[in-house]
Coordinates of C-alpha atoms in Angstrom, one line a residue:
M1 CA 0.1 -69.7 5.5
Q2 CA 0.8 -70.5 9.2
P3 CA 1.7 -67.3 11.2
S4 CA 4.5 -67.1 13.7
I5 CA 2.8 -67.0 17.2
L6 CA 4.6 -65.4 20.2
E7 CA 3.1 -66.5 23.5
R8 CA 2.7 -64.1 26.4
S9 CA 6.1 -65.0 27.9
Q10 CA 7.8 -64.4 24.5
H11 CA 6.9 -60.7 24.0
P12 CA 6.8 -57.6 26.2
V13 CA 3.3 -56.4 25.3
S14 CA 1.1 -56.0 28.4
R15 CA -2.5 -54.9 28.8
R16 CA -1.3 -52.4 31.4
D17 CA 0.3 -50.4 28.5
I18 CA -2.9 -50.3 26.4
D19 CA -5.4 -47.6 26.7
P20 CA -8.5 -48.8 28.8
N21 CA -10.9 -47.5 26.2
V22 CA -9.1 -49.5 23.5
L23 CA -9.5 -52.6 25.7
K24 CA -13.2 -51.9 26.1
I25 CA -13.7 -51.9 22.3
L26 CA -11.6 -55.1 21.9
Y27 CA -13.5 -56.9 24.7
R28 CA -17.0 -55.9 23.3
L29 CA -16.1 -57.0 19.8
D30 CA -14.8 -60.3 21.2
A31 CA -18.0 -60.8 23.3
A32 CA -20.1 -60.3 20.1
D33 CA -18.2 -63.3 18.5
Y34 CA -16.1 -61.0 16.2
T35 CA -12.3 -61.4 15.7
A36 CA -10.6 -58.2 16.9
Y37 CA -6.9 -57.4 17.1
L38 CA -4.7 -54.5 18.0
V39 CA -2.8 -53.7 14.9
G40 CA -0.2 -51.4 13.2
G41 CA 2.2 -49.0 14.8
G42 CA 0.7 -49.5 18.3
V43 CA 1.9 -53.1 18.4
R44 CA 5.3 -52.2 16.9
D45 CA 5.9 -49.5 19.6
L46 CA 4.8 -51.8 22.4
M47 CA 7.2 -54.5 21.1
M48 CA 10.0 -51.9 21.2
G49 CA 9.1 -50.7 24.7
R50 CA 7.9 -47.4 23.4
R51 CA 4.7 -45.6 24.4
P52 CA 2.3 -45.5 21.4
K53 CA 0.7 -42.2 20.5
D54 CA -2.5 -43.9 19.3
F55 CA -4.0 -47.4 18.8
D56 CA -5.7 -48.9 15.8
I57 CA -8.1 -51.9 15.8
A58 CA -8.9 -54.3 13.0
T59 CA -11.9 -56.6 13.2
S60 CA -13.9 -59.1 11.2
A61 CA -17.1 -57.1 11.9
H62 CA -18.3 -54.9 9.0
P63 CA -18.5 -51.2 9.6
Q64 CA -22.3 -51.1 10.1
Q65 CA -22.0 -54.0 12.6
V66 CA -19.4 -52.0 14.6
R67 CA -21.7 -49.0 14.4
D68 CA -24.6 -51.0 15.9
L69 CA -22.4 -52.2 18.8
F70 CA -21.3 -48.6 19.8
R71 CA -23.7 -45.8 20.1
N72 CA -20.7 -43.4 20.6
S73 CA -19.5 -43.9 17.0
R74 CA -19.9 -42.8 13.4
L75 CA -19.1 -44.0 10.0
I76 CA -16.6 -42.1 7.9
G77 CA -14.9 -42.5 4.5
R78 CA -16.2 -42.9 1.0
R79 CA -13.7 -45.3 -0.7
F80 CA -13.5 -47.5 2.3
R81 CA -15.8 -47.2 5.4
L82 CA -14.2 -46.8 8.8
V83 CA -15.7 -46.4 12.2
H84 CA -14.6 -43.7 14.7
I85 CA -15.5 -44.4 18.3
F86 CA -15.5 -41.4 20.6
F87 CA -14.7 -41.3 24.3
G88 CA -14.9 -37.6 25.1
Q89 CA -12.1 -35.9 23.2
Q90 CA -10.5 -39.3 22.4
N91 CA -11.1 -40.9 19.0
I92 CA -10.3 -44.5 18.3
E93 CA -10.4 -45.9 14.7
V94 CA -11.8 -49.3 13.9
S95 CA -11.4 -50.9 10.5
T96 CA -12.5 -54.1 8.9
F97 CA -10.0 -56.6 7.7
R98 CA -9.1 -56.0 4.0
R99 CA -7.2 -57.7 1.3
R100 CA -4.9 -56.4 -1.4
A101 CA -6.1 -55.1 -4.8
E102 CA -6.4 -57.4 -7.7
D103 CA -3.2 -58.2 -9.5
V104 CA -2.6 -56.3 -12.7
A105 CA -0.9 -57.4 -15.9
E106 CA 2.8 -56.7 -16.5
G107 CA 3.3 -53.1 -17.9
D108 CA 0.0 -51.8 -16.5
D109 CA -0.1 -49.1 -13.9
P110 CA -0.3 -50.9 -10.5
M111 CA -1.2 -47.8 -8.5
I112 CA -4.0 -48.7 -6.0
R113 CA -7.2 -46.9 -6.8
H114 CA -9.7 -49.4 -5.3
D115 CA -8.9 -51.0 -2.0
N116 CA -12.3 -51.6 -0.5
T117 CA -12.7 -55.4 -0.4
F118 CA -13.1 -57.1 2.9
G119 CA -10.7 -60.0 3.7
T120 CA -9.2 -62.2 6.4
P121 CA -6.5 -61.3 9.0
E122 CA -3.9 -63.0 6.9
E123 CA -4.9 -61.0 3.8
D124 CA -5.0 -57.8 5.8
A125 CA -1.4 -58.4 7.0
F126 CA -0.1 -58.9 3.5
R127 CA -1.9 -55.8 2.4
R128 CA 0.1 -53.5 4.7
D129 CA 3.2 -51.6 3.6
F130 CA 6.1 -52.7 5.9
T131 CA 6.7 -55.9 7.9
I132 CA 7.2 -54.1 11.2
N133 CA 3.7 -52.5 10.8
A134 CA 1.9 -55.9 10.2
L135 CA 2.0 -57.4 13.7
F136 CA -1.3 -58.3 15.5
Y137 CA -2.0 -58.5 19.2
D138 CA -4.8 -60.8 20.3
P139 CA -6.3 -59.5 23.6
H140 CA -8.2 -62.8 24.2
S141 CA -5.1 -65.1 24.1
F142 CA -2.4 -62.4 24.8
E143 CA -0.5 -63.5 21.7
V144 CA 1.4 -61.5 19.1
I145 CA 0.6 -62.9 15.6
D146 CA 3.2 -62.4 12.8
Y147 CA 2.3 -63.4 9.3
V148 CA 5.1 -61.5 7.4
G149 CA 8.3 -61.8 9.4
G150 CA 7.9 -58.5 11.2
V151 CA 9.4 -59.7 14.5
P152 CA 12.8 -60.6 13.0
D153 CA 13.0 -57.2 11.2
L154 CA 12.3 -55.5 14.5
E155 CA 15.2 -57.3 16.0
A156 CA 17.4 -56.5 13.0
R157 CA 16.1 -52.8 13.0
L158 CA 15.2 -53.0 9.3
I159 CA 12.5 -51.3 7.2
R160 CA 11.4 -53.9 4.7
T161 CA 8.4 -53.9 2.3
I162 CA 5.9 -56.8 2.3
G163 CA 6.3 -58.5 -1.1
D164 CA 8.2 -57.2 -4.1
P165 CA 9.4 -53.7 -3.3
E166 CA 9.3 -52.6 -6.9
V167 CA 5.6 -53.4 -7.1
R168 CA 4.7 -52.1 -3.7
M169 CA 6.3 -48.7 -4.3
R170 CA 4.5 -48.4 -7.6
E171 CA 1.2 -49.4 -5.9
D172 CA 1.4 -46.5 -3.5
P173 CA 4.3 -44.0 -4.0
V174 CA 3.6 -42.3 -0.6
R175 CA 5.1 -45.4 1.0
M176 CA 8.6 -44.1 0.0
I177 CA 8.1 -41.1 2.3
R178 CA 6.7 -43.4 5.0
A179 CA 9.9 -45.6 4.8
V180 CA 12.0 -42.5 5.4
R181 CA 9.9 -41.4 8.3
F182 CA 10.0 -44.8 10.0
A183 CA 13.8 -45.2 9.4
T184 CA 14.6 -41.8 11.0
K185 CA 12.0 -41.9 13.8
L186 CA 13.0 -45.4 14.9
N187 CA 16.6 -45.1 14.0
F188 CA 16.3 -48.1 11.6
Q189 CA 18.0 -48.9 8.3
I190 CA 16.1 -49.3 5.0
E191 CA 16.7 -52.8 3.6
P192 CA 18.8 -52.6 0.4
A193 CA 16.1 -53.9 -2.0
T194 CA 13.6 -51.5 -0.6
R195 CA 16.1 -48.6 -0.8
A196 CA 16.9 -49.4 -4.5
A197 CA 13.1 -49.5 -5.3
I198 CA 12.7 -46.0 -3.7
E199 CA 15.6 -44.5 -5.7
H200 CA 14.2 -46.1 -8.9
H201 CA 10.6 -45.0 -8.6
S202 CA 11.0 -41.6 -6.8
G203 CA 9.5 -39.8 -9.8
D204 CA 6.2 -41.7 -9.2
L205 CA 5.5 -39.3 -6.2
A206 CA 4.1 -36.8 -8.8
K207 CA 1.3 -39.3 -9.4
S208 CA 0.2 -39.3 -5.7
S209 CA -2.6 -37.3 -4.1
V210 CA -1.4 -33.8 -3.2
P211 CA -3.1 -33.7 0.2
R212 CA -1.6 -37.0 1.2
L213 CA 1.9 -35.8 0.2
V214 CA 1.5 -32.6 2.2
E215 CA 0.3 -34.6 5.2
E216 CA 3.2 -37.0 5.0
I217 CA 5.7 -34.2 4.7
F218 CA 4.5 -32.6 7.9
R219 CA 4.4 -35.9 9.7
T220 CA 8.0 -36.7 8.6
L221 CA 9.3 -33.3 9.9
S222 CA 7.3 -33.3 13.2
F223 CA 9.6 -35.2 15.5
K224 CA 13.1 -34.9 16.8
G225 CA 15.6 -35.8 14.1
A226 CA 13.7 -34.3 11.3
E227 CA 16.9 -33.0 9.8
R228 CA 18.0 -36.7 9.2
A229 CA 14.7 -37.3 7.4
L230 CA 15.4 -34.3 5.2
F231 CA 18.9 -35.6 4.3
L232 CA 17.6 -39.1 3.6
M233 CA 14.9 -37.7 1.3
E234 CA 17.6 -35.7 -0.5
Q235 CA 19.8 -38.7 -0.9
L236 CA 17.0 -40.9 -2.3
G237 CA 15.9 -38.2 -4.7
L238 CA 12.5 -37.6 -3.1
L239 CA 13.1 -34.0 -2.1
E240 CA 13.8 -33.0 -5.6
V241 CA 10.4 -34.2 -6.6
L242 CA 8.5 -32.8 -3.6
L243 CA 10.3 -29.5 -3.1
P244 CA 12.8 -28.8 -5.9
Q245 CA 13.7 -25.3 -4.7
L246 CA 14.6 -26.5 -1.3
S247 CA 16.6 -29.4 -2.8
A248 CA 18.6 -27.0 -4.9
H249 CA 19.3 -24.8 -1.9
L250 CA 20.4 -27.7 0.2
R251 CA 22.8 -28.9 -2.5
A252 CA 24.3 -25.4 -2.8
S253 CA 24.6 -25.2 1.0
A254 CA 26.3 -28.6 1.1
D255 CA 28.8 -27.6 -1.5
A256 CA 29.7 -24.5 0.6
A257 CA 30.1 -26.8 3.6
E258 CA 32.4 -29.2 1.7
G259 CA 29.6 -31.7 1.1
D260 CA 28.4 -32.0 4.7
L261 CA 24.7 -31.6 4.9
E262 CA 24.7 -31.8 8.7
N263 CA 26.7 -28.5 8.9
T264 CA 24.2 -26.5 6.7
A265 CA 22.0 -23.8 8.3
T266 CA 18.8 -25.7 7.4
A267 CA 20.0 -28.7 9.3
R268 CA 20.7 -26.6 12.4
N269 CA 17.3 -24.9 12.2
L270 CA 15.5 -28.3 12.0
A271 CA 17.6 -29.7 14.8
A272 CA 16.6 -26.7 17.0
L273 CA 12.9 -27.3 16.1
G274 CA 13.3 -31.0 17.0
N275 CA 14.5 -30.1 20.5
V276 CA 11.3 -28.0 20.9
I277 CA 9.1 -30.7 19.6
E278 CA 10.6 -33.2 22.0
N279 CA 10.0 -31.0 25.0
E280 CA 6.5 -29.7 24.0
D281 CA 5.3 -32.8 22.0
E282 CA 3.7 -30.6 19.3
S283 CA 4.5 -27.8 16.9
S284 CA 2.5 -25.8 14.5
R285 CA 2.7 -26.3 10.7
P286 CA 3.7 -22.6 10.0
L287 CA 6.6 -23.0 12.4
I288 CA 7.7 -26.2 10.7
L289 CA 7.6 -24.5 7.3
A290 CA 9.4 -21.4 8.6
C291 CA 12.3 -23.5 10.0
L292 CA 12.4 -25.5 6.8
F293 CA 12.7 -22.4 4.6
A294 CA 14.5 -20.0 7.0
D295 CA 17.9 -20.2 5.4
F296 CA 16.3 -20.1 1.9
H297 CA 14.6 -16.8 3.0
H298 CA 17.8 -15.6 4.6
V299 CA 19.8 -15.9 1.4
A300 CA 17.0 -14.3 -0.6
V301 CA 17.0 -11.3 1.8
A302 CA 20.8 -11.1 1.5
N303 CA 20.5 -11.0 -2.3
A304 CA 17.7 -8.5 -2.2
G305 CA 15.5 -11.0 -4.0
E306 CA 12.0 -9.7 -3.2
A307 CA 10.5 -11.5 -6.2
Q308 CA 12.2 -14.7 -5.1
R309 CA 10.6 -14.4 -1.6
L310 CA 7.2 -13.9 -3.1
M311 CA 7.7 -16.8 -5.4
L312 CA 8.3 -19.1 -2.4
V313 CA 4.8 -18.6 -1.1
E314 CA 3.3 -19.2 -4.6
F315 CA 5.5 -22.2 -5.1
L316 CA 4.3 -23.8 -1.8
R317 CA 0.6 -23.1 -2.7
E318 CA 1.1 -24.8 -6.0
R319 CA 2.5 -27.8 -4.1
G320 CA -0.7 -28.1 -2.1
F321 CA 0.2 -26.2 1.1
S322 CA -2.7 -24.2 2.5
R323 CA -2.9 -20.5 2.2
A324 CA -3.2 -20.1 5.9
D325 CA 0.0 -22.0 6.6
T326 CA 2.0 -20.3 3.9
D327 CA 0.8 -16.8 4.8
H328 CA 1.6 -17.4 8.5
M329 CA 5.0 -18.8 7.5
R330 CA 5.7 -15.6 5.5
L331 CA 4.8 -13.4 8.6
L332 CA 7.2 -15.4 10.8
L333 CA 10.0 -15.2 8.3
E334 CA 9.6 -11.5 7.7
A335 CA 9.3 -10.8 11.5
A336 CA 12.4 -12.7 12.3
T337 CA 14.3 -10.7 9.6
H338 CA 13.3 -7.4 11.2
M339 CA 14.2 -8.7 14.6
R340 CA 17.6 -9.8 13.4
M341 CA 18.3 -6.5 11.6
R342 CA 16.7 -4.5 14.4
T343 CA 14.7 -2.2 12.1
R344 CA 12.0 0.3 13.1
L345 CA 9.4 -2.2 12.1
A346 CA 10.7 -4.6 14.7
R347 CA 9.2 -2.4 17.4
R348 CA 5.8 -2.5 15.7
I349 CA 5.9 -6.3 15.5
V350 CA 5.8 -6.4 19.3
R351 CA 2.2 -5.2 19.1
R352 CA 1.1 -7.7 16.5
P353 CA -1.0 -10.8 17.6
Y354 CA 1.5 -13.2 16.1
Y355 CA 4.5 -11.7 18.0
S356 CA 4.7 -14.6 20.5
Q357 CA 5.1 -17.2 17.7
A358 CA 7.5 -14.9 15.8
R359 CA 9.6 -14.4 19.0
R360 CA 9.7 -18.2 19.5
F361 CA 10.8 -18.7 15.9
F362 CA 13.4 -16.0 16.2
E363 CA 14.9 -17.6 19.3
L364 CA 15.1 -20.9 17.4
V365 CA 17.1 -19.7 14.4
A366 CA 19.1 -16.9 16.1
P367 CA 22.0 -19.1 17.1
T368 CA 22.3 -20.4 13.5
Y369 CA 23.2 -16.8 12.3
N370 CA 25.2 -15.8 15.4
V371 CA 22.5 -13.3 16.5
E372 CA 22.0 -12.4 20.2
V373 CA 18.4 -12.4 21.4
E374 CA 19.5 -10.1 24.3
A375 CA 20.6 -7.5 21.8
F376 CA 17.1 -7.4 20.4
D377 CA 15.7 -7.0 23.9
R378 CA 18.0 -4.1 24.6
F379 CA 16.9 -2.6 21.3
L380 CA 13.3 -2.7 22.4
A381 CA 14.1 -1.3 25.8
E382 CA 15.9 1.7 24.2
G383 CA 12.8 2.4 22.1
R384 CA 10.5 2.4 25.2
D385 CA 12.8 4.9 27.0
Q386 CA 12.8 7.4 24.1
P387 CA 9.7 9.6 23.2
P388 CA 8.3 9.3 19.7
R389 CA 10.1 11.5 17.2
H390 CA 7.0 12.9 15.5
R391 CA 5.5 14.3 18.7
R392 CA 6.7 16.9 21.2
H393 CA 7.0 15.7 24.7
P394 CA 4.6 17.6 27.1
S395 CA 7.5 18.7 29.3
A396 CA 9.2 20.4 26.3
I397 CA 6.2 22.9 25.9
P398 CA 6.6 26.1 27.9
P399 CA 3.8 27.0 30.3
G400 CA 1.1 29.1 28.8
S401 CA 2.1 28.4 25.3
A402 CA -0.3 25.6 24.5
H403 CA -3.2 28.1 23.9
R404 CA -1.1 30.2 21.6
E405 CA 0.0 27.2 19.6
L406 CA -3.5 26.0 19.1
N407 CA -4.8 29.4 18.0
A408 CA -1.8 30.3 15.9
A409 CA -2.5 30.7 12.2
P410 CA -1.2 27.9 10.0
T411 CA 2.0 28.7 8.0
T412 CA 2.5 27.9 4.4
S413 CA 5.2 25.3 5.2
A414 CA 2.8 23.3 7.5
P415 CA 0.8 20.6 5.8
P416 CA -2.9 21.4 5.5
G417 CA -4.9 19.7 8.2
R418 CA -7.9 17.5 7.6
R419 CA -11.2 19.4 7.5
R420 CA -13.7 18.2 10.1
R421 CA -16.7 16.7 8.5
R422 CA -19.9 18.6 9.3
R423 CA -22.8 16.7 10.6
R424 CA -25.4 15.8 8.1
G425 CA -28.0 18.5 7.9
G426 CA -25.9 20.9 10.0
R427 CA -26.3 21.9 13.6
R428 CA -29.1 24.3 14.3
R429 CA -28.1 27.5 16.1
H430 CA -30.4 28.8 18.9
T431 CA -29.2 32.4 18.7
S432 CA -30.6 34.9 16.3
N433 CA -28.7 35.7 13.1
K434 CA -30.6 39.0 12.5
S435 CA -28.5 42.1 12.3
A436 CA -28.8 45.0 14.7
E437 CA -30.4 47.1 12.0
Q438 CA -33.3 44.6 11.5
I439 CA -33.9 44.3 15.3
L440 CA -34.0 48.1 15.8
T441 CA -36.4 48.6 12.9
H442 CA -38.9 46.4 14.9
P443 CA -38.5 47.5 18.5
T444 CA -40.1 45.6 21.3
A445 CA -40.9 47.1 24.6
P446 CA -39.0 45.7 27.6
P447 CA -40.9 43.8 30.3
D448 CA -40.6 46.6 32.9
G449 CA -42.6 49.1 30.7
S450 CA -39.7 51.5 30.1
S451 CA -39.3 52.9 26.6
L452 CA -36.5 51.9 24.3
P453 CA -33.9 54.5 23.4
D454 CA -34.4 56.2 20.1
R455 CA -32.3 55.6 17.0
S456 CA -30.5 58.9 17.3
S457 CA -29.2 58.1 20.7
L458 CA -27.9 54.8 19.5
D459 CA -26.2 56.5 16.5
D460 CA -24.5 58.9 18.9
A461 CA -23.3 56.0 21.2
T462 CA -19.5 55.8 21.4
V463 CA -18.0 52.4 20.6
P464 CA -14.6 51.7 22.0
A465 CA -11.9 51.7 19.5
D466 CA -10.5 48.3 20.5
Q467 CA -13.9 46.5 20.2
P468 CA -15.1 45.3 16.8
L469 CA -18.4 46.6 15.6
Q470 CA -19.7 43.1 14.8
A471 CA -19.3 42.1 18.5
T472 CA -21.3 45.2 19.6
T473 CA -24.2 44.5 17.2
D474 CA -24.2 40.8 18.1
T475 CA -24.5 41.7 21.7
V476 CA -27.4 44.1 21.1
G477 CA -29.2 41.5 19.0
D478 CA -28.7 38.7 21.6
D479 CA -29.9 41.0 24.4
A480 CA -32.9 42.0 22.5
A481 CA -33.8 38.5 21.6
R482 CA -33.3 37.3 25.2
D483 CA -35.2 40.1 26.9
A484 CA -38.2 40.0 24.5
P485 CA -41.4 38.1 25.7
D486 CA -42.0 34.7 24.2
H487 CA -44.9 35.7 22.0
D488 CA -42.9 38.7 20.6
R489 CA -39.6 37.0 19.8
L490 CA -38.4 37.0 16.3
P491 CA -38.8 33.6 14.6
H492 CA -35.6 31.6 14.2
P493 CA -34.3 31.3 10.6
R494 CA -35.0 27.9 9.1

């Protein structure tokens, strides 16, 4: 089949718009007598005057041959080998031309499970999913090569499958989500036959790989206009297969809004997320999930459905979403609820490590529920100005009363305090524990040679009435032990 060739003067693609590292790879492959083209979405975006996010290269060189040409590369993949070439943090993917899987008999399952046969550029073009993604750019002749009619579809702004759409959707059901993503991202229309095939085979999504489905969901909702993609998936029956709980919630919200999906709270939350993504060019997966299920969680809180909120996390995990993403989503949803209701826990959330993300999420969804962010800031300021309720402020304690409060005996109404744990083995005391009677029965002469008083004089000594006897005997014992010579001191008790 002869392709349609667009000369340099017939298309807007220029090497000045292509990454220099991509050109280095293309030129080195061409110098080694291999055919190498710029392919896929990069050519599509350049034809539309858009700036591509990444570039893909297809070549006639086999993976090991590419690996031998570039020391800064490595082989990846098990089913089909690819080559990743690294330029610092940049990663450029190079693949070998492939051809479609072998045809199957009528009635058999046509899902692609083996797609690792090398082919020609023409066969590689017909293997791809949509016509607008099957354009090649030749850096040697500066031509755009079109085998499948992608250029007319670009001009007509249509999403069309290559070949029979009924067969192509059954081969790889993930293509149905990709069609929705390209239609909303590029503001294209899905060609009628392709749209009918998607509606007819939407249930085949359950046969696809779970990690691929999760990846496509995030990619479909990670750009401005994600709410339109969500509506289109609901209209085509895809959302009911992917996220049935969210689909049911959307239908109920649309009924309350007189059938208008664009006026639902979920649509407004995703639209606010799209504005953030457009300005910052990136958003975390937990934030995407939180915006997607914010209204679902809001209704569950209003209905006091604690079990329903917990079921949401388990439901997402069963659908293949990671534990890290779902747990982080739950923290964002619960934090935003406390901020909106201005509970006591909202003041504690300020000290949590995820507060910055929770605050960002709260600012996104607050306008949807007519909540003022400034009211939450005033609530936090009031809490900082007031002393804690469970403690007495130092200025409220009268002077001189601190010692009495510390030495006061505990009352029966006060809760018992925690006992201080003793150090293991105890702490040895360096003072004698002998009683005055034991010390006096073994008198020791003082160092100056004077005699000790006899027992009768001690017995006749007068003890002040207001001084306890134990304090007097302890004083006598301590003085005797301190004044005695080193070789005559009583041994310490062990």
